[in-house]
CSV table of C-alpha atoms in Angstrom, one decimal:
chain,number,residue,atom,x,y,z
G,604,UNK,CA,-96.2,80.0,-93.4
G,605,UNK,CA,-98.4,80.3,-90.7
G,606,UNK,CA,-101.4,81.2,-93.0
G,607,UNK,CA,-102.4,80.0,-96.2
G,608,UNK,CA,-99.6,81.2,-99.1
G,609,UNK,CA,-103.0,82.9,-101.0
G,610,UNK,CA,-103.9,84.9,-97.8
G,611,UNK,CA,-100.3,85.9,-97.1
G,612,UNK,CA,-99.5,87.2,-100.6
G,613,UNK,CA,-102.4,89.8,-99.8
G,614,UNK,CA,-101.3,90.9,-96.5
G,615,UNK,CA,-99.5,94.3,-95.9
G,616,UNK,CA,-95.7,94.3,-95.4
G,617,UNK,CA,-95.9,94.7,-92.2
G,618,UNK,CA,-98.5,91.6,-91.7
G,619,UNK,CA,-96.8,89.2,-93.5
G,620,UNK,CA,-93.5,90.1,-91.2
G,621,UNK,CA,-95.4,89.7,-88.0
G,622,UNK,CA,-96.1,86.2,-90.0
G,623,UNK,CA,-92.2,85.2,-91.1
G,624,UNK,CA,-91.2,86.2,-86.9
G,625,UNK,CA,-94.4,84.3,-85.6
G,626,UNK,CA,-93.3,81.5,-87.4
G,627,UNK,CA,-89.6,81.5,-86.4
G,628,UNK,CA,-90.6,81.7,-82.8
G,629,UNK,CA,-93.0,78.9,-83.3
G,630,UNK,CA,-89.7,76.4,-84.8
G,631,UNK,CA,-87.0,78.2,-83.0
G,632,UNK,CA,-87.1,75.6,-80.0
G,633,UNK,CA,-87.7,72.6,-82.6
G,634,UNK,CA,-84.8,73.4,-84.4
G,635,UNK,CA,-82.1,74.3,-81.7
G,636,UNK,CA,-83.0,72.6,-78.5
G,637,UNK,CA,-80.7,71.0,-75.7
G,638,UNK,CA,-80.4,68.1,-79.2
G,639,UNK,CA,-79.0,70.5,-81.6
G,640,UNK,CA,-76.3,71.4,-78.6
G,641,UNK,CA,-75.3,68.0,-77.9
G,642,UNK,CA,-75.2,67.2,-81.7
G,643,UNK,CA,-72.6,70.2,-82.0
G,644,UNK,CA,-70.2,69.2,-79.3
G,645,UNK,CA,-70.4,65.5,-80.9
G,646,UNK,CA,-69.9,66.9,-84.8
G,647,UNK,CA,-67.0,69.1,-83.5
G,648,UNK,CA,-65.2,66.3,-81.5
G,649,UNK,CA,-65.9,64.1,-84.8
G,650,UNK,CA,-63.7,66.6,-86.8
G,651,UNK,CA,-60.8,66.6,-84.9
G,652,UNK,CA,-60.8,62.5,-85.6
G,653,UNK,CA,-58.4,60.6,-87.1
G,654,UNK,CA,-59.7,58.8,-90.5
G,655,UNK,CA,-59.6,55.0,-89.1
G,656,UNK,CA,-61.7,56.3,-85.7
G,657,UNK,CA,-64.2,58.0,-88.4
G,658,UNK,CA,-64.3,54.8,-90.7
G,659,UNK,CA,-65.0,52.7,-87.2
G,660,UNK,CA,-67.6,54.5,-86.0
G,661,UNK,CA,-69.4,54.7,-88.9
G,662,UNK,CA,-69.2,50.8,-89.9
G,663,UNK,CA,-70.8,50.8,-85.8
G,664,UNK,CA,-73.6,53.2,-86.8
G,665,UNK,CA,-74.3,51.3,-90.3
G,666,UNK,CA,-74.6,47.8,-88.5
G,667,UNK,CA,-77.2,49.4,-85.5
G,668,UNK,CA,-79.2,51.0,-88.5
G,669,UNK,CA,-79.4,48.0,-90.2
G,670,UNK,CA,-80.5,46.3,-87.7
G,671,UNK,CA,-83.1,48.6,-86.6
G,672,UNK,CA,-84.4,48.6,-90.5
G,673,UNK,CA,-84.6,45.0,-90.4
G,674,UNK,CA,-86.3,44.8,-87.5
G,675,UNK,CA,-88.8,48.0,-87.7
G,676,UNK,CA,-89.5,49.1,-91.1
G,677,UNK,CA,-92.1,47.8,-93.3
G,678,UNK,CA,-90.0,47.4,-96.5
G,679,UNK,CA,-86.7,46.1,-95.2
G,680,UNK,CA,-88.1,43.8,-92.6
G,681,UNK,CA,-89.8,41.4,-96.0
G,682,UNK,CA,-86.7,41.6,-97.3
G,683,UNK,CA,-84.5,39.8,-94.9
G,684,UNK,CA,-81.3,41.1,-95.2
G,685,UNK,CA,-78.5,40.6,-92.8
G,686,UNK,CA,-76.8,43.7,-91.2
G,687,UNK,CA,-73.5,41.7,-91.8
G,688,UNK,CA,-73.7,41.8,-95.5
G,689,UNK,CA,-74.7,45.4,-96.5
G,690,UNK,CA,-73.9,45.3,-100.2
G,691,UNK,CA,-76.4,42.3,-100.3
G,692,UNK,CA,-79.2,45.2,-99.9
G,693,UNK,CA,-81.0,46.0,-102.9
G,694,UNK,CA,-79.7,49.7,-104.5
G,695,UNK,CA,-83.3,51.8,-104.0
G,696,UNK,CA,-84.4,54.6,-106.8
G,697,UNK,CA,-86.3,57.5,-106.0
G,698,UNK,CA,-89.7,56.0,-108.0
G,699,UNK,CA,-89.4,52.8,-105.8
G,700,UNK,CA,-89.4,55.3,-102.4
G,701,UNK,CA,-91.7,57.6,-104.4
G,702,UNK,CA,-94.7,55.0,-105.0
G,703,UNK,CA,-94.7,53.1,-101.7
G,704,UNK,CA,-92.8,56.0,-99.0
G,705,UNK,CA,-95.2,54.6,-96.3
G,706,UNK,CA,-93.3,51.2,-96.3
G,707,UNK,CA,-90.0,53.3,-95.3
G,708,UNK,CA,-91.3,54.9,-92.1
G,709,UNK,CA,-90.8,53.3,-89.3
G,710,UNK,CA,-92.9,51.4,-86.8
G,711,UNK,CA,-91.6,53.5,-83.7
G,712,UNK,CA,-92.8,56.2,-84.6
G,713,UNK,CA,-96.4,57.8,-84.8
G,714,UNK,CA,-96.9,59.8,-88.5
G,715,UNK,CA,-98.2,62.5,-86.2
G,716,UNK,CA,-95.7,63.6,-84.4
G,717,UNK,CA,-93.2,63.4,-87.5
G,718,UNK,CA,-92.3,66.4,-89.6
G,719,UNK,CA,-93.1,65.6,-93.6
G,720,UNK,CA,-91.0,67.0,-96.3
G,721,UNK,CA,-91.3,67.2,-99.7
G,722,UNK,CA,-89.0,67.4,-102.7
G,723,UNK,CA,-88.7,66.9,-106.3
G,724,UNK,CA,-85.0,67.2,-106.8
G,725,UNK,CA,-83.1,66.8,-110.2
G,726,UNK,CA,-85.3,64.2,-111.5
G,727,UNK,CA,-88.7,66.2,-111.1
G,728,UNK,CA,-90.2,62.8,-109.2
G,729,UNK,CA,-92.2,64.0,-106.5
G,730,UNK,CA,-91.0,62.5,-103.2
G,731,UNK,CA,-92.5,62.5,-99.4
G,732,UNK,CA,-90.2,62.3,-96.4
G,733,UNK,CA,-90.9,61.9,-93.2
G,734,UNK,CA,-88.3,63.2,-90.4
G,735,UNK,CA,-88.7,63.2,-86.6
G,736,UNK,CA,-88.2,66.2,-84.7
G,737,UNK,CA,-85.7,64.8,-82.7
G,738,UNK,CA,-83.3,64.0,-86.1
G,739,UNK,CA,-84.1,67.3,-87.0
G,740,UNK,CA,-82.0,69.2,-84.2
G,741,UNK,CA,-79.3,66.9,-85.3
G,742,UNK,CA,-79.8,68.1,-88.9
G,743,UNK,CA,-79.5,72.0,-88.1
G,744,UNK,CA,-76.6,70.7,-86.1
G,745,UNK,CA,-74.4,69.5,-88.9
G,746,UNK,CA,-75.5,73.0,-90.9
G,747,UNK,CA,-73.9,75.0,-88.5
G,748,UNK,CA,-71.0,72.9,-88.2
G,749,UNK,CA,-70.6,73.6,-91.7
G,750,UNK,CA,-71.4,77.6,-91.3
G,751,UNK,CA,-68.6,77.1,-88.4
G,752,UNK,CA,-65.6,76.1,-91.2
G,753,UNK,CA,-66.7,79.6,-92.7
G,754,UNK,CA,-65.5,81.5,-89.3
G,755,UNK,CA,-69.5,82.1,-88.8
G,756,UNK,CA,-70.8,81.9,-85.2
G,757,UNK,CA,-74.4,80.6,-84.4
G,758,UNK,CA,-77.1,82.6,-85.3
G,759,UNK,CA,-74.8,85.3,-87.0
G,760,UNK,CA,-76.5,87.6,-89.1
G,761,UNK,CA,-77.6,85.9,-92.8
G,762,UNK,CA,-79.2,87.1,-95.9
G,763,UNK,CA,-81.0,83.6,-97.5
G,764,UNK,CA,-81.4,84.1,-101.2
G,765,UNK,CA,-83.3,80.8,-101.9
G,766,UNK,CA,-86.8,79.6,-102.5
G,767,UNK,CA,-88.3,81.7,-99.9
G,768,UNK,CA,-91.3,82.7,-101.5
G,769,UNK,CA,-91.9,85.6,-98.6
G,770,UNK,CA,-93.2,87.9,-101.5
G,771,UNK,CA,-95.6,87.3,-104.4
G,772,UNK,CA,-93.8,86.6,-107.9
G,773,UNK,CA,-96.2,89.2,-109.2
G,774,UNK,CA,-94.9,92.2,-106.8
G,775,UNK,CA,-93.2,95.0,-108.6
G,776,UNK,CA,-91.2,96.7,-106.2
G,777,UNK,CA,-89.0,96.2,-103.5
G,778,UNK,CA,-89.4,95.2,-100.7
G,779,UNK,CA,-88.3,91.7,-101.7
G,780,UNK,CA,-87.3,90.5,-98.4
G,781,UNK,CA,-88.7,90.0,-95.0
G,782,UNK,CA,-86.5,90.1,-92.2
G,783,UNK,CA,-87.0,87.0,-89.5
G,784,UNK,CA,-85.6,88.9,-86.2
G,785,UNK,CA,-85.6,85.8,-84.0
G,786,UNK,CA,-83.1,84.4,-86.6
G,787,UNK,CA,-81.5,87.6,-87.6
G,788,UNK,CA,-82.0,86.3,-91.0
G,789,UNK,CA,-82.6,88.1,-94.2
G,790,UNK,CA,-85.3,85.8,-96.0
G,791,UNK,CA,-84.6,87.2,-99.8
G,792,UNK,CA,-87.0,86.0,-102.7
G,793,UNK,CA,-84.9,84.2,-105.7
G,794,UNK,CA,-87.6,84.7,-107.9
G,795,UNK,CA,-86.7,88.9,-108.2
G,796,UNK,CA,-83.7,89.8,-109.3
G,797,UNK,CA,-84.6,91.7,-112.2
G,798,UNK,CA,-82.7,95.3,-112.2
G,799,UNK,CA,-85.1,96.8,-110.2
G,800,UNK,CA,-84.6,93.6,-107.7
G,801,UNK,CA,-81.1,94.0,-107.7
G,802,UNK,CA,-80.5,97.3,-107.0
G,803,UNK,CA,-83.3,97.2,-104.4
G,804,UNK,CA,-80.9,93.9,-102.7
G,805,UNK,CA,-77.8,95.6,-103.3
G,806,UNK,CA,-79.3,98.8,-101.1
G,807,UNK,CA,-80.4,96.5,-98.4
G,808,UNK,CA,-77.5,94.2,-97.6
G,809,UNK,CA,-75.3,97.6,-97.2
G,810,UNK,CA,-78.2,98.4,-94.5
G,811,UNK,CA,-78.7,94.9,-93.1
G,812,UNK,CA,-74.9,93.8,-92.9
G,813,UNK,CA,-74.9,89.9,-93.1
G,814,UNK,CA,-72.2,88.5,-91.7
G,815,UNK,CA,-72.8,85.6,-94.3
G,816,UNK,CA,-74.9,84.8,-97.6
G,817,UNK,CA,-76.6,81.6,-98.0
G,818,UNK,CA,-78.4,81.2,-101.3
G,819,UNK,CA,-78.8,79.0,-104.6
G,820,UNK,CA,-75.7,79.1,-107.1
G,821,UNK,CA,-77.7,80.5,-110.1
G,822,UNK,CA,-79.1,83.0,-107.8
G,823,UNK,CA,-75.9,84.2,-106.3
G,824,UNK,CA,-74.6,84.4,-109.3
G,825,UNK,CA,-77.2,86.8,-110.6
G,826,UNK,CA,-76.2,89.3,-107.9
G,827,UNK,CA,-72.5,88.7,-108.1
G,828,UNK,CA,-72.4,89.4,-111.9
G,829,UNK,CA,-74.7,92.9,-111.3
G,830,UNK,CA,-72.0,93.7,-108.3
G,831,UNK,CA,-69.5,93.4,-111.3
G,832,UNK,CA,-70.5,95.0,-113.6
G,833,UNK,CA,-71.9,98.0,-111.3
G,834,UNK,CA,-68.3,97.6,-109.7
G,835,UNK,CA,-69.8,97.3,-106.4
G,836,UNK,CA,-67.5,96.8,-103.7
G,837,UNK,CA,-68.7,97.2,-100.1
G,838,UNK,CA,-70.7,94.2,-99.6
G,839,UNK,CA,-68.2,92.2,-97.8
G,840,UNK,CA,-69.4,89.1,-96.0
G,841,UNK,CA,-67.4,86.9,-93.9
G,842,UNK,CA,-68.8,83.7,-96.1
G,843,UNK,CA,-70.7,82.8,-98.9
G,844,UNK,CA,-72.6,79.1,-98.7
G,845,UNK,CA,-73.9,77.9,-101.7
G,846,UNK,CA,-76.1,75.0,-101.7
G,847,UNK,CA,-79.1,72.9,-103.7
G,848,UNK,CA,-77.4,73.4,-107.0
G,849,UNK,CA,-74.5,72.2,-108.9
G,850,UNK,CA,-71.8,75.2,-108.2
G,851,UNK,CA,-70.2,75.1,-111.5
G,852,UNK,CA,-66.5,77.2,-111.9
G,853,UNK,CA,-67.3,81.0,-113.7
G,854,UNK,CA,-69.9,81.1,-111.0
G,855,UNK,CA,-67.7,80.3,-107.8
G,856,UNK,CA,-65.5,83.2,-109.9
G,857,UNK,CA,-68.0,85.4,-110.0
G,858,UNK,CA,-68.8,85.3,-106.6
G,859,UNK,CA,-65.7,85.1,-105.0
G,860,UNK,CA,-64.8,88.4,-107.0
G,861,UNK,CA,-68.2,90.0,-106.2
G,862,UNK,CA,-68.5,89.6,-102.5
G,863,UNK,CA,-64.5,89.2,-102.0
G,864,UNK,CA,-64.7,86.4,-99.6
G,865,UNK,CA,-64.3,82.5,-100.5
G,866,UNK,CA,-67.5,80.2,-101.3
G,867,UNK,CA,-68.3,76.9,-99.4
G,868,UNK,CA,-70.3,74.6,-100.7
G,869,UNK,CA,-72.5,72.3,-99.4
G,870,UNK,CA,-74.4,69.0,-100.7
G,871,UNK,CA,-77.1,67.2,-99.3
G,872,UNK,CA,-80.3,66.3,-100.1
G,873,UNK,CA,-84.3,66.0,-98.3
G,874,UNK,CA,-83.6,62.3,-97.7
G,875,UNK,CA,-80.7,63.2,-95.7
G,876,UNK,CA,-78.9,60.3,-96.7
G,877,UNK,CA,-75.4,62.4,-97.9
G,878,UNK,CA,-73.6,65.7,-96.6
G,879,UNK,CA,-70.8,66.7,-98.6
G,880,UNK,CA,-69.1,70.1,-97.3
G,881,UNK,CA,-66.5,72.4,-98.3
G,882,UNK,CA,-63.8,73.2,-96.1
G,883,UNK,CA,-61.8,76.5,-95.9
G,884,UNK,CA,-58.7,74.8,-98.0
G,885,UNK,CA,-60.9,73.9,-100.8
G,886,UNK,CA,-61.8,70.3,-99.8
G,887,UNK,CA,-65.0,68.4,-100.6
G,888,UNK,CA,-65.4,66.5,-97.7
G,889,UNK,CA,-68.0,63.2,-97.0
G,890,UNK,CA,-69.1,63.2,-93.6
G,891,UNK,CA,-69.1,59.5,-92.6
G,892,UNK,CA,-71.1,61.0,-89.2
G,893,UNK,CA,-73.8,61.5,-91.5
G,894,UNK,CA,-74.1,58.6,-94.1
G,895,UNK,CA,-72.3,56.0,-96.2
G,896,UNK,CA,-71.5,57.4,-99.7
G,897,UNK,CA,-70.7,54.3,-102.5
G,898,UNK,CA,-69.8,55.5,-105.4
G,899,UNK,CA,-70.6,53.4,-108.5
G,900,UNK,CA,-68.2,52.5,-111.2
G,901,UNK,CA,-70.5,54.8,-113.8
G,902,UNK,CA,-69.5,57.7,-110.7
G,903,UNK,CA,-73.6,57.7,-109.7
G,904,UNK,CA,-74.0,58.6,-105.9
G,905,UNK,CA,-75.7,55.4,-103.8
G,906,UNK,CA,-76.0,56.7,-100.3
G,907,UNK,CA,-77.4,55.5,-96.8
G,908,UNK,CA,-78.3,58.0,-94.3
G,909,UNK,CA,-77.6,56.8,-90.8
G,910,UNK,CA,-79.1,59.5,-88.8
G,911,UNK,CA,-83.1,60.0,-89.5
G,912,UNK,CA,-84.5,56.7,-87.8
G,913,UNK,CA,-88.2,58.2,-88.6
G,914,UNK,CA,-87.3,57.3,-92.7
G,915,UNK,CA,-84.1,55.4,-93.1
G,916,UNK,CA,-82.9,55.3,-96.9
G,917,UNK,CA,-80.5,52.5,-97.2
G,918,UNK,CA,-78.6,52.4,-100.5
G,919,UNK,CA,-80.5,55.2,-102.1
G,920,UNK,CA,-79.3,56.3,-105.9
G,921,UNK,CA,-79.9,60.0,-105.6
G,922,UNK,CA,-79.5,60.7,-109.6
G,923,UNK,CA,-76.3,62.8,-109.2
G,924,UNK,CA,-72.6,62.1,-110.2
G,925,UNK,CA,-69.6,62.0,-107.9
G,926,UNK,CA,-65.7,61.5,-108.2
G,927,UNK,CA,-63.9,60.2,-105.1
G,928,UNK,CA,-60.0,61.8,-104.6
G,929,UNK,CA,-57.5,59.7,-102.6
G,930,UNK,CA,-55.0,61.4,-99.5
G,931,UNK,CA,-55.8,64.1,-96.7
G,932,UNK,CA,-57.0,67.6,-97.1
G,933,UNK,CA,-55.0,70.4,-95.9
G,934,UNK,CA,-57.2,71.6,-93.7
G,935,UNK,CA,-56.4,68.7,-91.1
G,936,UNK,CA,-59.8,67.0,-91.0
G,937,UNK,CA,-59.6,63.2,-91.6
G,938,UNK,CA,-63.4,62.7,-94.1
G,939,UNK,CA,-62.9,61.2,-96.9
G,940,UNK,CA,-62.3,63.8,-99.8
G,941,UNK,CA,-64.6,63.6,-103.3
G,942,UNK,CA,-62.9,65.5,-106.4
G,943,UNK,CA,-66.5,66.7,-107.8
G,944,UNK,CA,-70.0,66.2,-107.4
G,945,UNK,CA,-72.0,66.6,-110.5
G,946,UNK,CA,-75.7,66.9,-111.5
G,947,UNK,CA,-78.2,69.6,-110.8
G,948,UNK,CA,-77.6,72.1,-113.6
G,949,UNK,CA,-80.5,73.5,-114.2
G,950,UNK,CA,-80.8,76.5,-116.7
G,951,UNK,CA,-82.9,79.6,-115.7
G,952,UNK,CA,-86.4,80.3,-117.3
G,953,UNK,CA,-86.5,83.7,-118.5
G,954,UNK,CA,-89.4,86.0,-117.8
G,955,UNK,CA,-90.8,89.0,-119.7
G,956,UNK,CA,-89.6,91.5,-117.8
G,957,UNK,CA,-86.4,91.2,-117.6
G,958,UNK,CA,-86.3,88.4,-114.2
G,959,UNK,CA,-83.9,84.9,-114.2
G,960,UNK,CA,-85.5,82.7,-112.1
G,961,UNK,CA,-83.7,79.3,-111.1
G,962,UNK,CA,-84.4,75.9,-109.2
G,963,UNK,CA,-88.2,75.3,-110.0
G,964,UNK,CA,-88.3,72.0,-108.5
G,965,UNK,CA,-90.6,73.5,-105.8
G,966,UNK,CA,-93.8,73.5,-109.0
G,967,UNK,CA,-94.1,69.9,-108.0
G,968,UNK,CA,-93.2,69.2,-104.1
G,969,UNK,CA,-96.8,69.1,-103.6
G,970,UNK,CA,-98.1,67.4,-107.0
G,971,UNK,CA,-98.8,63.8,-105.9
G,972,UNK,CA,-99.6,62.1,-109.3
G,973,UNK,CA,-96.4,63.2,-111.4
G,974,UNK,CA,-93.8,60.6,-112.2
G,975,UNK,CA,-91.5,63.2,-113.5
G,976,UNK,CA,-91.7,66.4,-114.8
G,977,UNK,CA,-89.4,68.8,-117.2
G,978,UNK,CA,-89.7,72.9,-117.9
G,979,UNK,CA,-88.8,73.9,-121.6
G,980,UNK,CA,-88.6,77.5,-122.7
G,981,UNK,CA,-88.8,77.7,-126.4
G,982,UNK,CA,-89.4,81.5,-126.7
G,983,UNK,CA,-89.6,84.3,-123.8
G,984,UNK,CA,-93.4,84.7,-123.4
G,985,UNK,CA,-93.4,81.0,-122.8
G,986,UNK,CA,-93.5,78.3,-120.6
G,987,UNK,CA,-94.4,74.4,-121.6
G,988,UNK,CA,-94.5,72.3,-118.7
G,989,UNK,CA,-93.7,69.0,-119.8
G,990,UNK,CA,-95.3,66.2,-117.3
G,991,UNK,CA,-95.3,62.2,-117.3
G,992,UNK,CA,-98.7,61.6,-115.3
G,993,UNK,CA,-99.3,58.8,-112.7
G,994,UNK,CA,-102.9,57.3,-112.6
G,995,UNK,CA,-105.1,59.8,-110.8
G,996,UNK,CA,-104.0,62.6,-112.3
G,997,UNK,CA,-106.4,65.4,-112.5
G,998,UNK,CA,-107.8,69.1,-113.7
G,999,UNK,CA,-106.6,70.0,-109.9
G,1000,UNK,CA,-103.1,68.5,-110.1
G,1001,UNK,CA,-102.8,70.8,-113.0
G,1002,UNK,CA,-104.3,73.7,-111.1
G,1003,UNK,CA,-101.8,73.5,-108.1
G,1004,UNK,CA,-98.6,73.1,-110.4
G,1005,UNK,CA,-100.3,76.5,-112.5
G,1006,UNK,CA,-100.5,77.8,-109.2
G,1007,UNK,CA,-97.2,77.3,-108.2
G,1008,UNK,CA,-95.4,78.3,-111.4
G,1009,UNK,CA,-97.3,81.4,-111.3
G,1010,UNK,CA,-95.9,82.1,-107.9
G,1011,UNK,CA,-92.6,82.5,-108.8
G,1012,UNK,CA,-92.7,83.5,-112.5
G,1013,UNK,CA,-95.5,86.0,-112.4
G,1014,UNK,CA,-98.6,87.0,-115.0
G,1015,UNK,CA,-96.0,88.1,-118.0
G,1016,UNK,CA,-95.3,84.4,-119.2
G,1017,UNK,CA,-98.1,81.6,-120.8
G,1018,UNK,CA,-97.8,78.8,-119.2
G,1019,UNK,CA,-98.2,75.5,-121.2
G,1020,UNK,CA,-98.6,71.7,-120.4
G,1021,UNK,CA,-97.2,69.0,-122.8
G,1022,UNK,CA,-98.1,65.7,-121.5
G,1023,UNK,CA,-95.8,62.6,-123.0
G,1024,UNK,CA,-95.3,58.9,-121.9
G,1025,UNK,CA,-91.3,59.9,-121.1
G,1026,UNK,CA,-89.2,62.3,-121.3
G,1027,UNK,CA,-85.9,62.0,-123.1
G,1028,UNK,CA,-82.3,61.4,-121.6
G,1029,UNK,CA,-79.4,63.2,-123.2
G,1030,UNK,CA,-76.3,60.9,-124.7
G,1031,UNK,CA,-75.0,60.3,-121.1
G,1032,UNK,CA,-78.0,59.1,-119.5
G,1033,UNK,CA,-78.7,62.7,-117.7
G,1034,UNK,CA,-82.0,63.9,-116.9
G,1035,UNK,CA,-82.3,67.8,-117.7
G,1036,UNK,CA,-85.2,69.4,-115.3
G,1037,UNK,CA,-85.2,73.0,-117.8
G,1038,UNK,CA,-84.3,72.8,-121.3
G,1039,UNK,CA,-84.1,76.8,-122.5
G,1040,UNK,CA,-83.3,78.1,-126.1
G,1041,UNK,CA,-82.6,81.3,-124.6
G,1042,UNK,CA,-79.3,80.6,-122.8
């Protein structure tokens, strides 16, 4: 936001949308610029590849970035690796990049003019990452590309039900939206689809139209399960794109029925080091143009991204699962082809009045001195906040995360924090961000 998140929860409705449009003019050029273009016309020519031109080019790309590691950033230039023998370089976790992230930037480029990210992901592990504006043209490149296997246009009209907190968690009633004209997107808050929320969503897609719906899984599912069971039929987008969260099957179901038009999904990640995309014949596809996926022999994901020179990741375990499939998809587009990818369940926190609120990983994107971090909901009132500290943490670490948390869940629910040394695995190893004995 253009103004401080406390300032622009107190704003009128019509203040805080003269924000959301100020702000999309100011990244409009910074995100689709004469980069983004070129990026498109390459992506597109890259799909129409056949799979030993993909594999070439990539094992091209991997040996330049390689080389440029070695040679301009911090951590891989003590190693002194060779760009011939890429499984000699060290497999990276998220603490290792999470406790030193300076070490990964690299030396041509000035921290000021990069663009800093933050994300917690599946493990909770707070993580900085630092993209340049350049890279990020080519990023909104290959998201449209994807949008384009849909039948969607550039710049069609969307509805975004995501983390956009454009309203206060404690706001009542509708609107729960703000409407970014410069965009033509529909920003829609995740963190209100109570009854009242639905309905008030249901009555303004019918007015807005979107031509496709972008959102979380758990959150689409939400609406598509209200559609259902309200047997409303005349939201009818061209797409749905799911993305951030593990799409598991009853909820592709539920969607496809609700909105009557097949889901994608898509994969990725802040580090940018893996895309994985669904086509329209069902395929999960790997985009080699993107990054080098290995998949380990215990099915965890290590990935390289070859495209953001400002923070290159080589070898990066991101913490989810994947299963590769052999042969081509149907769809006539030579990427490699992955049967699943698996991780990022996360169960919904329940909140006293009625709201299911999914992917809380944004608590802790700003929490600097949390080595990982877990919600539990033992009772609906409820919240404990489970948290593994780092030295330096403080009262005001505490405050920011309360901040956050109250954000999205509201004033109806106690929040709690339960500090431990760890925080348990189950059987298989997985790490479980919300634990709920309400499901």
């Amino acid at each position: 936001m253009i103004l401080g998140k406390p300032l622009y929860d107190k704003l009128p409705v019509w203040t805080q949308s003269l924000a959301v449009n100020l702000m999309s003019v100011k990244t409009y050029y910074g995100k689709y610029g004469r980069i983004f273009h070129d990026a498109s016309a390459r992506l597109t020519i890259n799909e129409r590849k056949d799979r030993g031109q993909l594999l070439d080019e990539q094992e091209r790309q991997l040996f330049g970035l390689l080389e440029y590691a070695r040679r301009h950033v911090p951590y891989y230039r003590q190693l002194g690796c060779s760009p011939n023998r890429f499984r000699d370089w060290p497999i990276l976790d998220k603490q290792s990049v999470a406790s030193k992230p300076d070490e990964f930037v690299s030396d041509q480029f000035a921290s000021r003019g990069l663009m800093v990210l933050r994300t917690s992901g599946t493990t909770g592990t707070p993580l900085r990452v630092w993209v340049s504006r350049v890279y990020h043209q080519t990023e909104m490149a290959f998201r449209w590309r994807h949008k384009a296997w849909g039948g969607v246009p550039f710049l069609s009209r969307s509805a975004y039900v995501s983390g956009h907190s454009v309203v206060p968690a404690s706001q009542l009633g509708p609107p729960f939206w703000r409407l970014d004209h410069v965009e033509k997107r529909l920003l829609c808050s995740s963190y209100h689809l109570s009854p009242t929320g639905l309905r008030a969503y249901i009555d303004e897609f019918r007015r807005f139209v979107p031509v496709f719906i972008h959102g979380y899984p758990s959150s689409l599912y939400v609406l598509a399960q209200y559609m259902l069971e309200h047997q409303i039929q005349d939201i009818r987008p061209r797409a749905v794109f799911a993305a951030s969260e593990t799409l598991l099957d009853f909820q592709r179901a539920a969607i496809q029925e609700a909105f009557g038009t097949r889901v994608f999904n898509w994969y990725g990640n802040t580090e940018m080091t893996c895309n994985i995309v669904e086509c329209e014949a069902g395929g999960l596809h790997y985009r080699t143009d993107y990054g080098v996926l290995e998949i380990l022999d215990d099915g965890a994901m290590v990935c390289t991204g070859l495209n953001n020179l400002a923070m290159p990741l080589i070898r990066y375990r991101v913490g989810d699962v994947a299963v590769s499939r052999e042969g081509l998809c149907a769809c006539g587009r030579a990427f490699p082809l992955l049967e699943k990818v698996e991780g990022r369940m996360e169960d919904y926190v329940m909140t006293p009045d009625g709201r299911r609120v999914g992917r809380l990983d944004h608590l802790f994107k700003d929490a600097h001195h949390v080595r990982e971090a877990q919600l539990e909901q033992r009772q609906i009132d409820e919240l404990i906040i489970r948290i593994v500290k780092l030295d330096g943490f403080s009262p005001e670490d505490e405050r920011v995360i309360k901040a956050e948390a109250r954000q999205r869940l509201g004033d109806s629910i106690r929040i709690r924090f339960d500090y431990v040394t760890h925080i348990s695995r189950t059987s298989s190893g997985k790490f479980r961000f919300v634990l709920s004995a309400l499901a």
